[in-house]
CSV table of C-alpha atoms and ligand atoms in Angstrom, one decimal:
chain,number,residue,atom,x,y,z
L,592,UNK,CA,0.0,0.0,0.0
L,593,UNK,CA,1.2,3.5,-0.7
L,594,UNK,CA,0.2,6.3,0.9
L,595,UNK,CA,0.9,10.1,0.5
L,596,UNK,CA,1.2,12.3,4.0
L,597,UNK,CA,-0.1,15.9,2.8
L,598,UNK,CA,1.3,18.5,5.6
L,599,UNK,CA,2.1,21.9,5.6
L,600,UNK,CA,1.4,24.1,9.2
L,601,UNK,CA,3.0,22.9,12.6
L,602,UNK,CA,-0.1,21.2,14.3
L,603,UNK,CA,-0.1,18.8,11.2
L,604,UNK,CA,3.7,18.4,11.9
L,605,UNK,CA,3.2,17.0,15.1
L,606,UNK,CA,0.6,14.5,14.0
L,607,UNK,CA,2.7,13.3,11.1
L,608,UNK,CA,5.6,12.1,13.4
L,609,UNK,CA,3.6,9.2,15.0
L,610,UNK,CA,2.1,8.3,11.7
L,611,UNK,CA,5.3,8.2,9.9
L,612,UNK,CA,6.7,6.1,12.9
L,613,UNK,CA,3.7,3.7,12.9
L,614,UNK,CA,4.1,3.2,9.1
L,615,UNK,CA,7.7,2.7,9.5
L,616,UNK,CA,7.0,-0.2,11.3
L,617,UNK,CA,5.0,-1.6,7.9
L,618,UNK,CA,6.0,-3.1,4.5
L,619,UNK,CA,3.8,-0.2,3.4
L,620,UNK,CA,5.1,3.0,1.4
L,621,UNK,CA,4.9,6.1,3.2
L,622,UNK,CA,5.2,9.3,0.9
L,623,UNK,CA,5.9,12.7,2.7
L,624,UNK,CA,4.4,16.1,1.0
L,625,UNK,CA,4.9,19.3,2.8
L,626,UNK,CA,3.1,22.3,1.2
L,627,UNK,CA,5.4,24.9,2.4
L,628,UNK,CA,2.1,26.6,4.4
L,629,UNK,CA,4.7,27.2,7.2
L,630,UNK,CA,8.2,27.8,6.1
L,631,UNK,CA,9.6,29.5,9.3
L,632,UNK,CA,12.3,27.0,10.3
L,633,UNK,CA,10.4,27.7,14.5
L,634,UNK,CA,7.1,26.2,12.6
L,635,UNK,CA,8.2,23.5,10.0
L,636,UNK,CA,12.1,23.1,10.4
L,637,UNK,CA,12.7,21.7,13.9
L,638,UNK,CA,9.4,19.5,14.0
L,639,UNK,CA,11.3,17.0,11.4
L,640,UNK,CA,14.5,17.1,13.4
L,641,UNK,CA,13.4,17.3,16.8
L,642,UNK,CA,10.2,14.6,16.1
L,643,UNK,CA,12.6,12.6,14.1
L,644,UNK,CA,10.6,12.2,11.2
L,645,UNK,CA,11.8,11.8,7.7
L,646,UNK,CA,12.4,14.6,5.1
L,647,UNK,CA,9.5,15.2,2.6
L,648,UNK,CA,9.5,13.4,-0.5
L,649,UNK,CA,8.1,16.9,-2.1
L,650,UNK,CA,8.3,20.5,-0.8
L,651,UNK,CA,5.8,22.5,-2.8
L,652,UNK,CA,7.0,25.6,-1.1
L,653,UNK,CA,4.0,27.8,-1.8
L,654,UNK,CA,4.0,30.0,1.4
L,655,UNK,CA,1.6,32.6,3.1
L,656,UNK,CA,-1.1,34.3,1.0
L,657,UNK,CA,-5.0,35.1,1.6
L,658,UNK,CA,-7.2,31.7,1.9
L,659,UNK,CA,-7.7,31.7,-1.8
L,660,UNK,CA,-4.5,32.0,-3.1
L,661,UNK,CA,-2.6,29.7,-0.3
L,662,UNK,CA,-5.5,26.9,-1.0
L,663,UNK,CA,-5.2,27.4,-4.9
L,664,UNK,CA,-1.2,27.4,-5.0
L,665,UNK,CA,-1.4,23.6,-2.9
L,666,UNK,CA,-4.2,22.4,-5.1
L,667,UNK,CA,-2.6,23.2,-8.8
L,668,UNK,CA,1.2,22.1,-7.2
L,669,UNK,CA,-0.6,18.6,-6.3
L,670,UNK,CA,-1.8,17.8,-9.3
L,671,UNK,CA,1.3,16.4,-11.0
L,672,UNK,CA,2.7,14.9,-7.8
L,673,UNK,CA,-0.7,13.1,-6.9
L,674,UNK,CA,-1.0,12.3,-11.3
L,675,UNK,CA,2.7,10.7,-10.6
L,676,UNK,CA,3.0,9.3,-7.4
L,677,UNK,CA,-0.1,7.2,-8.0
L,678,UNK,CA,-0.8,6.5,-4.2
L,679,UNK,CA,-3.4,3.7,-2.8
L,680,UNK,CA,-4.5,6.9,-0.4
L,681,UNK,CA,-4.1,10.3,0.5
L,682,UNK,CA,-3.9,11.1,4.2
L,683,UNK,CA,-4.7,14.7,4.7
L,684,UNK,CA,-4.6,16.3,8.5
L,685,UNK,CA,-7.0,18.4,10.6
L,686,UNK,CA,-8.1,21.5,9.1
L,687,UNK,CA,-5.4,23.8,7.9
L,688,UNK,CA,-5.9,25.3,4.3
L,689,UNK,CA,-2.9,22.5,3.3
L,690,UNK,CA,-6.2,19.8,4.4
L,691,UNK,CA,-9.2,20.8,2.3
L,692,UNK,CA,-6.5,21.3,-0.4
L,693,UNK,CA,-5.1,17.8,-0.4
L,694,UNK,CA,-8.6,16.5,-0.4
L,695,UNK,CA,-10.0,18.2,-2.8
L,696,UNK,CA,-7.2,17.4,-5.6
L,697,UNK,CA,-6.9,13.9,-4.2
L,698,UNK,CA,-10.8,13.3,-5.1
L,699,UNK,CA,-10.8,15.4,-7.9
L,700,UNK,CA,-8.2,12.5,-9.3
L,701,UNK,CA,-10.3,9.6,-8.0
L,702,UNK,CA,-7.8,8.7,-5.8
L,703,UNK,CA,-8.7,7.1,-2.5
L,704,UNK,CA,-9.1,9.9,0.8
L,705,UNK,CA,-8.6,9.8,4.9
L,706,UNK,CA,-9.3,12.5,7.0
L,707,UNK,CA,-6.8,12.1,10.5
L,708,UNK,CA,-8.8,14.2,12.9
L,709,UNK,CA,-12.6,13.8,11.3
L,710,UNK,CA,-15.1,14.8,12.9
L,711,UNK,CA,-14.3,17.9,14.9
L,712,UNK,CA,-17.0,20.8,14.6
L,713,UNK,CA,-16.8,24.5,17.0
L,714,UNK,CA,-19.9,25.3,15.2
L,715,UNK,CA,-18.4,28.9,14.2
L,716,UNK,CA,-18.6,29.6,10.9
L,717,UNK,CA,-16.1,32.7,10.8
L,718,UNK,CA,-13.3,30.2,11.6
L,719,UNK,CA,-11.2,29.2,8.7
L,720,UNK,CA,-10.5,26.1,10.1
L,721,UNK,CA,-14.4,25.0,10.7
L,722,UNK,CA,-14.8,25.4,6.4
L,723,UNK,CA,-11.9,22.8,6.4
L,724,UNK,CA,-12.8,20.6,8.3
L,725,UNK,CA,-16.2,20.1,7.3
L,726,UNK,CA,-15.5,20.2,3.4
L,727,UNK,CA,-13.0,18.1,3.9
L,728,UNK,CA,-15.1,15.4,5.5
L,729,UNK,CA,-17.6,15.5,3.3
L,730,UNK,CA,-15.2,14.7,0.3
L,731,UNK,CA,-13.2,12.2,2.6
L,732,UNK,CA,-13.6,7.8,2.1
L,733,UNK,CA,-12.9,7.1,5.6
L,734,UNK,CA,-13.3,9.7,8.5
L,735,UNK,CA,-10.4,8.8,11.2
L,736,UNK,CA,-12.4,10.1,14.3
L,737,UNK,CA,-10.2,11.1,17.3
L,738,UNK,CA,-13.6,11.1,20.0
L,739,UNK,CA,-16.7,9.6,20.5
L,740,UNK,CA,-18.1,13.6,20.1
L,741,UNK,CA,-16.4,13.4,16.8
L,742,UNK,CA,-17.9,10.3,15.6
L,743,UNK,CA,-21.7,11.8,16.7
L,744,UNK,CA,-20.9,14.6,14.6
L,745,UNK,CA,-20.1,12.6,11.9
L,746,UNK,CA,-23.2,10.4,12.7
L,747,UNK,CA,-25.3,14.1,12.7
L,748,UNK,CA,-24.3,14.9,9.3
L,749,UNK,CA,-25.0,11.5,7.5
L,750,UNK,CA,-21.2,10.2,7.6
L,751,UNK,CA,-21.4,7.7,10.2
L,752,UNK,CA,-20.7,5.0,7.3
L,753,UNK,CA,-17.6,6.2,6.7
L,754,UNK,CA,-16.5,6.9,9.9
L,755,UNK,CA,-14.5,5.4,12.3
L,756,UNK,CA,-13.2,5.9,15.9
L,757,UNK,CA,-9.6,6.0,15.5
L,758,UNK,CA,-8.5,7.8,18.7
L,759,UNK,CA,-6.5,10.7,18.9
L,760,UNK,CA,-2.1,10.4,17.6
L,761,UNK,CA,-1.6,13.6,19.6
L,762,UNK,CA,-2.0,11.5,22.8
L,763,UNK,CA,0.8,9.2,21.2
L,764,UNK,CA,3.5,11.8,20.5
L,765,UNK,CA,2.3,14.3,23.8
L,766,UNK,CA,3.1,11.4,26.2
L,767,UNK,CA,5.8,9.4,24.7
L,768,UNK,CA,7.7,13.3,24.6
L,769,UNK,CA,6.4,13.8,28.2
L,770,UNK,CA,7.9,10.5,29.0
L,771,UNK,CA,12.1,11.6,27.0
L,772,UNK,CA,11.6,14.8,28.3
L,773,UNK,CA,11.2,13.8,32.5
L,774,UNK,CA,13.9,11.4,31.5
L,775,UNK,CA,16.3,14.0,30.8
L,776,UNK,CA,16.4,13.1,27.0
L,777,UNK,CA,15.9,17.0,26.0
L,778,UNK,CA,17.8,19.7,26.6
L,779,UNK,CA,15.9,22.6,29.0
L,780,UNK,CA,13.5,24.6,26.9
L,781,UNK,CA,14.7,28.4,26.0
L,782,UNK,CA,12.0,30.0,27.9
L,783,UNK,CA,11.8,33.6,27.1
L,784,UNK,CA,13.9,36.4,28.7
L,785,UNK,CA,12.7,37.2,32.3
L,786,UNK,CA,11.1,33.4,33.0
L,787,UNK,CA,12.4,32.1,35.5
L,788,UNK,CA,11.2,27.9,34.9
L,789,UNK,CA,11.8,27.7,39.2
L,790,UNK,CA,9.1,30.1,39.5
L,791,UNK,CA,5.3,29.6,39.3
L,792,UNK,CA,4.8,31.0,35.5
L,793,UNK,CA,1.6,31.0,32.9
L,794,UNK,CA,2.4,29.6,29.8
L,795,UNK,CA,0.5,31.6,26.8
L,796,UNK,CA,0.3,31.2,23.1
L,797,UNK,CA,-2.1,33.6,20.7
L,798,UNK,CA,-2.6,32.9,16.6
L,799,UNK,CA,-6.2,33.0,15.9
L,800,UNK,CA,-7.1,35.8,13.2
L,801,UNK,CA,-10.3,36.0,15.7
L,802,UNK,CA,-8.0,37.5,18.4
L,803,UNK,CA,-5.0,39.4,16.2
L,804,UNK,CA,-6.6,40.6,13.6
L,805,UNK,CA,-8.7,43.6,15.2
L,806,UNK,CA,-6.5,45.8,16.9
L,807,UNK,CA,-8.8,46.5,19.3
L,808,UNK,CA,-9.3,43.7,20.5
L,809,UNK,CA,-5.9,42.8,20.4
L,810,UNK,CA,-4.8,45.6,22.5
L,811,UNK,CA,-7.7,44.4,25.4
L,812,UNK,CA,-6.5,40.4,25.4
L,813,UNK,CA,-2.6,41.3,25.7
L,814,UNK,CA,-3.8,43.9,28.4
L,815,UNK,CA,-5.7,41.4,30.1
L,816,UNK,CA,-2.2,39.3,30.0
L,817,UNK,CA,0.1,42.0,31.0
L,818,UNK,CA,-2.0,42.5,34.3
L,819,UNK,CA,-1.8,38.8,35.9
L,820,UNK,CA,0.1,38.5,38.9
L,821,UNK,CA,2.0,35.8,37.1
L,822,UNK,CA,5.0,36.4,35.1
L,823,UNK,CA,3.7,34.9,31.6
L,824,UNK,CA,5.9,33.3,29.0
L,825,UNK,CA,3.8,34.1,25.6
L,826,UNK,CA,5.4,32.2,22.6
L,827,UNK,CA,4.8,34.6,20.1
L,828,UNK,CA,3.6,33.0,16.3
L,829,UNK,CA,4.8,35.0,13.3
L,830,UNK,CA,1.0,36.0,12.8
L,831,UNK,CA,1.2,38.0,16.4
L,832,UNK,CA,4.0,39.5,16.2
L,833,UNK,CA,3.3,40.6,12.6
L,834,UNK,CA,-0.3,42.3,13.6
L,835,UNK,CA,1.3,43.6,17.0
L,836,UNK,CA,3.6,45.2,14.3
L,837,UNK,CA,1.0,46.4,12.3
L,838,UNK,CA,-1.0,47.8,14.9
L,839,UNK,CA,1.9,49.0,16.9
L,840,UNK,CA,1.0,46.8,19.8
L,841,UNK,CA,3.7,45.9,22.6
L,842,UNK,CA,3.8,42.3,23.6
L,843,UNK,CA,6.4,43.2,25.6
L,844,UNK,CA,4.5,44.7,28.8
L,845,UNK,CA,3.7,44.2,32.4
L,846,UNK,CA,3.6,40.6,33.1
L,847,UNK,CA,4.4,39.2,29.4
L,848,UNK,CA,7.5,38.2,28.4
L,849,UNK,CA,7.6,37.4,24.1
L,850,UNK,CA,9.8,34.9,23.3
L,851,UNK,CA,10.1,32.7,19.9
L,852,UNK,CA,7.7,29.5,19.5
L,853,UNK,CA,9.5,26.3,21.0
L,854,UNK,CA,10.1,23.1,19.1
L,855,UNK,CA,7.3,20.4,20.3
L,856,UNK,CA,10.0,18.9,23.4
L,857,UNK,CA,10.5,22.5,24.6
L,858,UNK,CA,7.1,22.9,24.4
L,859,UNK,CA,6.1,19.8,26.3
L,860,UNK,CA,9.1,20.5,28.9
L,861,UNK,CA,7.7,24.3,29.3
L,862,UNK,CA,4.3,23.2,30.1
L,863,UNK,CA,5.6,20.8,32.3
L,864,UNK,CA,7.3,23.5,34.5
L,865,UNK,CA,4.4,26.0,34.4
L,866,UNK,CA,1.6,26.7,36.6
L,867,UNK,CA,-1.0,26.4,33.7
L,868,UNK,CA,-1.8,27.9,29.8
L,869,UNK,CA,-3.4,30.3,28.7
L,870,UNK,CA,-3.8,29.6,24.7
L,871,UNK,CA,-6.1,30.1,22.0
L,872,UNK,CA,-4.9,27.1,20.2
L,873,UNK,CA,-6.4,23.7,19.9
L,874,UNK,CA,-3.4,21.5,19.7
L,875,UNK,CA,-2.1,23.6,23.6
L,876,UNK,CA,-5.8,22.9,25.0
L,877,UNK,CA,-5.3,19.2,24.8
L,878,UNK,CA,-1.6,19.0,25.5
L,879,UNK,CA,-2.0,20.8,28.7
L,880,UNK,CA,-5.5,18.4,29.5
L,881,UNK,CA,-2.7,15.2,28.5
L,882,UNK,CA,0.2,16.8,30.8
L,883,UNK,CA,-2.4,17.8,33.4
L,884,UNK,CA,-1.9,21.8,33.7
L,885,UNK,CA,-4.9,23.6,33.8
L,886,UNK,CA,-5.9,25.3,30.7
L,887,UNK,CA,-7.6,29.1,30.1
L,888,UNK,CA,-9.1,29.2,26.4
L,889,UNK,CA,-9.2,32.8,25.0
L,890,UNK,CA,-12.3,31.7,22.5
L,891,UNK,CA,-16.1,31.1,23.1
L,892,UNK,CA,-15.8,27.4,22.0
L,893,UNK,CA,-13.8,24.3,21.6
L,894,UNK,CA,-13.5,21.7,19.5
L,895,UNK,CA,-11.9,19.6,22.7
L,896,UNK,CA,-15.0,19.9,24.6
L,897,UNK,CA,-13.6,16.8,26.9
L,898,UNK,CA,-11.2,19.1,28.4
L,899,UNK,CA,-13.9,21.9,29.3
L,900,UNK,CA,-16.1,19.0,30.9
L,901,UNK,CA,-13.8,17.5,32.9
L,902,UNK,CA,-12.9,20.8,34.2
L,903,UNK,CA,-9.1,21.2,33.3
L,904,UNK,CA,-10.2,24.1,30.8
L,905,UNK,CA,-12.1,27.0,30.7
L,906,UNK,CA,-13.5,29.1,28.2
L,907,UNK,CA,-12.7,33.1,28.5
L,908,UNK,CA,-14.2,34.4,24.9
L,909,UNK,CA,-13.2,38.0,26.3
L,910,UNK,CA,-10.9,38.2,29.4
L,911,UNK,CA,-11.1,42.2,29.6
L,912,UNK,CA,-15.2,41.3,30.7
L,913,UNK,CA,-14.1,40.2,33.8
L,914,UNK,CA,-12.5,42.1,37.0
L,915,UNK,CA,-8.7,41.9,37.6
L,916,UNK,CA,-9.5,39.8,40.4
L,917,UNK,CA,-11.8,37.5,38.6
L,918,UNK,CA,-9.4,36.9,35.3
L,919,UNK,CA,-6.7,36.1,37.6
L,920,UNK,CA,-8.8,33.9,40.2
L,921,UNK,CA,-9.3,32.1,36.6
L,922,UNK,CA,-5.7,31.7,35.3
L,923,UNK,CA,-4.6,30.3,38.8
L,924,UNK,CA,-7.6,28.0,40.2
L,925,UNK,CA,-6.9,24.8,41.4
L,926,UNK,CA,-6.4,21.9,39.4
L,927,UNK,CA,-9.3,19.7,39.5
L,928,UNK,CA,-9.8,16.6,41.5
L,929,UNK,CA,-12.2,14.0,39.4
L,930,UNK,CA,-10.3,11.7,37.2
L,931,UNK,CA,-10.1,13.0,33.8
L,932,UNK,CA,-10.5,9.6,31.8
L,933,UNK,CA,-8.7,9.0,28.7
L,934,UNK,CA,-11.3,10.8,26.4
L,935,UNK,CA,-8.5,10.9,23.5
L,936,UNK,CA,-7.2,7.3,23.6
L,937,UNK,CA,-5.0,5.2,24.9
L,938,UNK,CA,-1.9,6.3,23.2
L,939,UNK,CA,-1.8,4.0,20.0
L,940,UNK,CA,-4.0,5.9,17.9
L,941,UNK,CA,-1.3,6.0,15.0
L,942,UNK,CA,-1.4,2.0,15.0
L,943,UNK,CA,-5.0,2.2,14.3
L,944,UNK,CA,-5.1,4.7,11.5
L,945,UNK,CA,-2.8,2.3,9.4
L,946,UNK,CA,-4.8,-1.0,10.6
L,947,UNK,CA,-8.0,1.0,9.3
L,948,UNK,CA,-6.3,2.1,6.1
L,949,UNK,CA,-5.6,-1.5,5.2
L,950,UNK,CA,-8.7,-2.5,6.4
L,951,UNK,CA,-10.3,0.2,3.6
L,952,UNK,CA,-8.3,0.0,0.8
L,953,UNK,CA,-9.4,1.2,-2.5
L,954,UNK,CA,-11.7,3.5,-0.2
L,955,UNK,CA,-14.4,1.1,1.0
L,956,UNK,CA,-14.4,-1.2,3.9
L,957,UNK,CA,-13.4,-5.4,2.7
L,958,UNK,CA,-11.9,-6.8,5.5
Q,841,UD1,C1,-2.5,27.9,10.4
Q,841,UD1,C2,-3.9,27.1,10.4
Q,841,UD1,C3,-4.4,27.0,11.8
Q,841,UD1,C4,-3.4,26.4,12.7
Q,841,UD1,C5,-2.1,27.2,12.7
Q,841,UD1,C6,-1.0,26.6,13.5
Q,841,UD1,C7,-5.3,27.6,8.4
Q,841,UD1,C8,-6.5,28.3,7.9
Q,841,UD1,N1,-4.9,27.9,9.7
Q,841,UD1,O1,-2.8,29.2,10.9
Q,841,UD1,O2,-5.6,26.2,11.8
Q,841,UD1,O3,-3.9,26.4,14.1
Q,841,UD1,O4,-1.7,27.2,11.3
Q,841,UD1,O5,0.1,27.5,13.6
Q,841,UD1,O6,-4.7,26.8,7.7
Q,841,UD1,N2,3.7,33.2,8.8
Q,841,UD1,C9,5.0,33.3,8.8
Q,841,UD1,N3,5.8,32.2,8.8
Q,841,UD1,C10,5.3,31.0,8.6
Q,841,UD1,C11,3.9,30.8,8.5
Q,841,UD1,C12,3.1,31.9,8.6
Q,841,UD1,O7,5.6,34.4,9.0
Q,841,UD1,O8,6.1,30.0,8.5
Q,841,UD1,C13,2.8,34.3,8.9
Q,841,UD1,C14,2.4,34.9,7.6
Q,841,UD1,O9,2.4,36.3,7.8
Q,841,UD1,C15,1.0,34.4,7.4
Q,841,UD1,C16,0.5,34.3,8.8
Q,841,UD1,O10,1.6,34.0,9.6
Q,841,UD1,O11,0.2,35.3,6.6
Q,841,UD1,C17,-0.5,33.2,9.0
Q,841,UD1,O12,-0.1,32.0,8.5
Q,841,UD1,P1,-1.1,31.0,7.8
Q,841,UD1,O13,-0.4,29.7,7.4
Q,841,UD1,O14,-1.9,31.6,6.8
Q,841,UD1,O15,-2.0,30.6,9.0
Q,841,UD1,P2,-1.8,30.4,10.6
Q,841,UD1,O16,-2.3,31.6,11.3
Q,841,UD1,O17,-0.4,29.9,10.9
């Protein structure tokens, strides 16, 4: 069986590494495409090396650009490496412009599709990622759910025949990391200046357009950070630092300390020593519920809803709403008592997708 990896932004990085590992372990062919969506060596670069996963076959190198012309570049650069390669499937990954672009020219060429992290809906249409994710699984073969929530949504929207509960490969990486990293197999994470890792610290990321994109609102959430009585360690993505720019914002105030996003051990190592996250990503959300640091989500919704019900994250859609006292009373509650479960697996995830994939060859269920 061959099958053709399409990747392109960080998240998808990190959920390549246990797949490529898992089919490693095969006879099968595993065929690495990186779209070039993220070509800053802190986002693509030191996931392959650090993650140990093998070069891309193909670099299609097509960079930043509005939806349209980022989604068009991957989709005409596929078509001759899709028309050559001739692969038994196409895996394509969460819901990144480099994922509804990868399934679209896959189907487009009849060619077989998976979808690793089906099923996922926030129900809020002005997210890019929410158009992805739910084209993509409506042109999909075989819907690789990560949760049982996923697979209802699935099961809401007339897929449940082509879905299947696969678990969730962040769980595999995040804890086999977790695991090298509190053996001493990484080297200490370059926090940024003015963190010191022996002291209580938030650890705080910020990417969505949602929260950079108006300056206004900009302005209020990196107030709201500046006046914790934490010292905050905010990992700064090329997107905020290029609107703080813009908008001549200073990330660089009161309790916020900028520093340069960490490869994915330094990350795991930094939440490790914090005192919890505050994040507006998806992929932080659940690696903070799987390291067991409380989470505060600058959004109205989550896809991870697991982590919200068992009470290791909280939703803050506007943290300049709430009193001083009350946004800080948020950022530093106690960690909750009840067992959180395993909600997102059991750690083998990547083992399943390839089990399923051989199971579905040719796009339909024979075995
Ligand atoms: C993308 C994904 C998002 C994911 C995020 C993880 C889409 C629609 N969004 O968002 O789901 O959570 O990746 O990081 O696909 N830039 C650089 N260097 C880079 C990459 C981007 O400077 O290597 C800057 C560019 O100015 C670009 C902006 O960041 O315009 C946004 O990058 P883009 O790939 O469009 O989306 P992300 O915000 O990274």
């Amino acid at each position: 069986m061959k099958v053709i990896s399409i990747v392109g932004a960080r998240p998808q990085l990190v959920k390549l590494a246990p797949i490529a590992a898992a089919f490693a372990g095969t006879e099968h062919e595993h065929f690495i495409v990186h779209t070039g969506q993220h070509y800053d060596a802190d986002l693509s670069d030191v996931f392959f090396d650090g993650l140990g996963i093998p070069d891309p076959d193909v670099h299609l190198g097509v960079g930043s650009g509005s939806h349209g012309v980022q989604t068009g570049a991957v989709l005409s650069a596929l078509d001759p490496v899709l028309e050559r390669e001739k692969p038994d499937w196409v895996l394509v990954y969460g819901d990144t412009n480099s994922t509804i672009a990868g399934a679209l020219s896959a189907v487009k060429m009849h060619l077989p599709v998976a979808h690793l992290e089906a099923g996922l809906r926030s129900f809020n249409r002005r997210m890019p990622e929410e158009h992805n994710r739910v084209l993509t699984d409506h042109c999909a073969d075989v819907l690789l759910a990560p949760t049982e929530e996923a697979m209802r949504h699935l099961a809401d929207e007339g897929l449940k025949d082509r879905a299947v509960l696969a678990g969730d490969v962040m769980v595999d990486i995040c804890l086999k990391i977790r695991d090298d990293v509190l053996a001493g197999k990484h080297p200490a994470p370059v926090l940024p200046e003015g963190i010191d890792p022996s002291e209580p610290f938030l650890l705080a990321t910020l990417h969505r357009p949602d929260n950079t994109d108006d300056p206004e609102r900009l302005r209020a959430i990196v107030d709201s950070l500046a006046g914790l009585p934490l010292p905050v360690a905010l990992l700064a993505h090329p997107r905020l630092v290029a609107r703080a720019a813009e908008h001549g914002i200073e990330l660089n105030t009161g309790s916020v300390h900028v520093g340069r996003p960490l490869p994915y051990a330094g990350l795991v190592a930094a939440v490790l020593a914090s005192a919890g996250v505050v994040t507006d990503s998806g992929g932080l959300q659940k690696e903070a519920f799987l390291l067991e640091r409380i989470t505060t989500t600058i959004r109205p919704e989550t896809e991870w809803v697991e982590t919200v019900d068992t009470g290791w994250n909280v939703l803050v859609p506007d943290p300049h709403t709430l009193s001083a006292d009350e946004w800080a009373a948020t950022v530093t509650r106690a960690v909750p008592t009840a067992d959180p479960g395993t909600p997102y697996g059991d750690g083998r995830a990547a083992q399943n997708v390839v089990r399923i994939m051989e199971e579905w060859k040719g796009g339909s269920r024979h075995a």
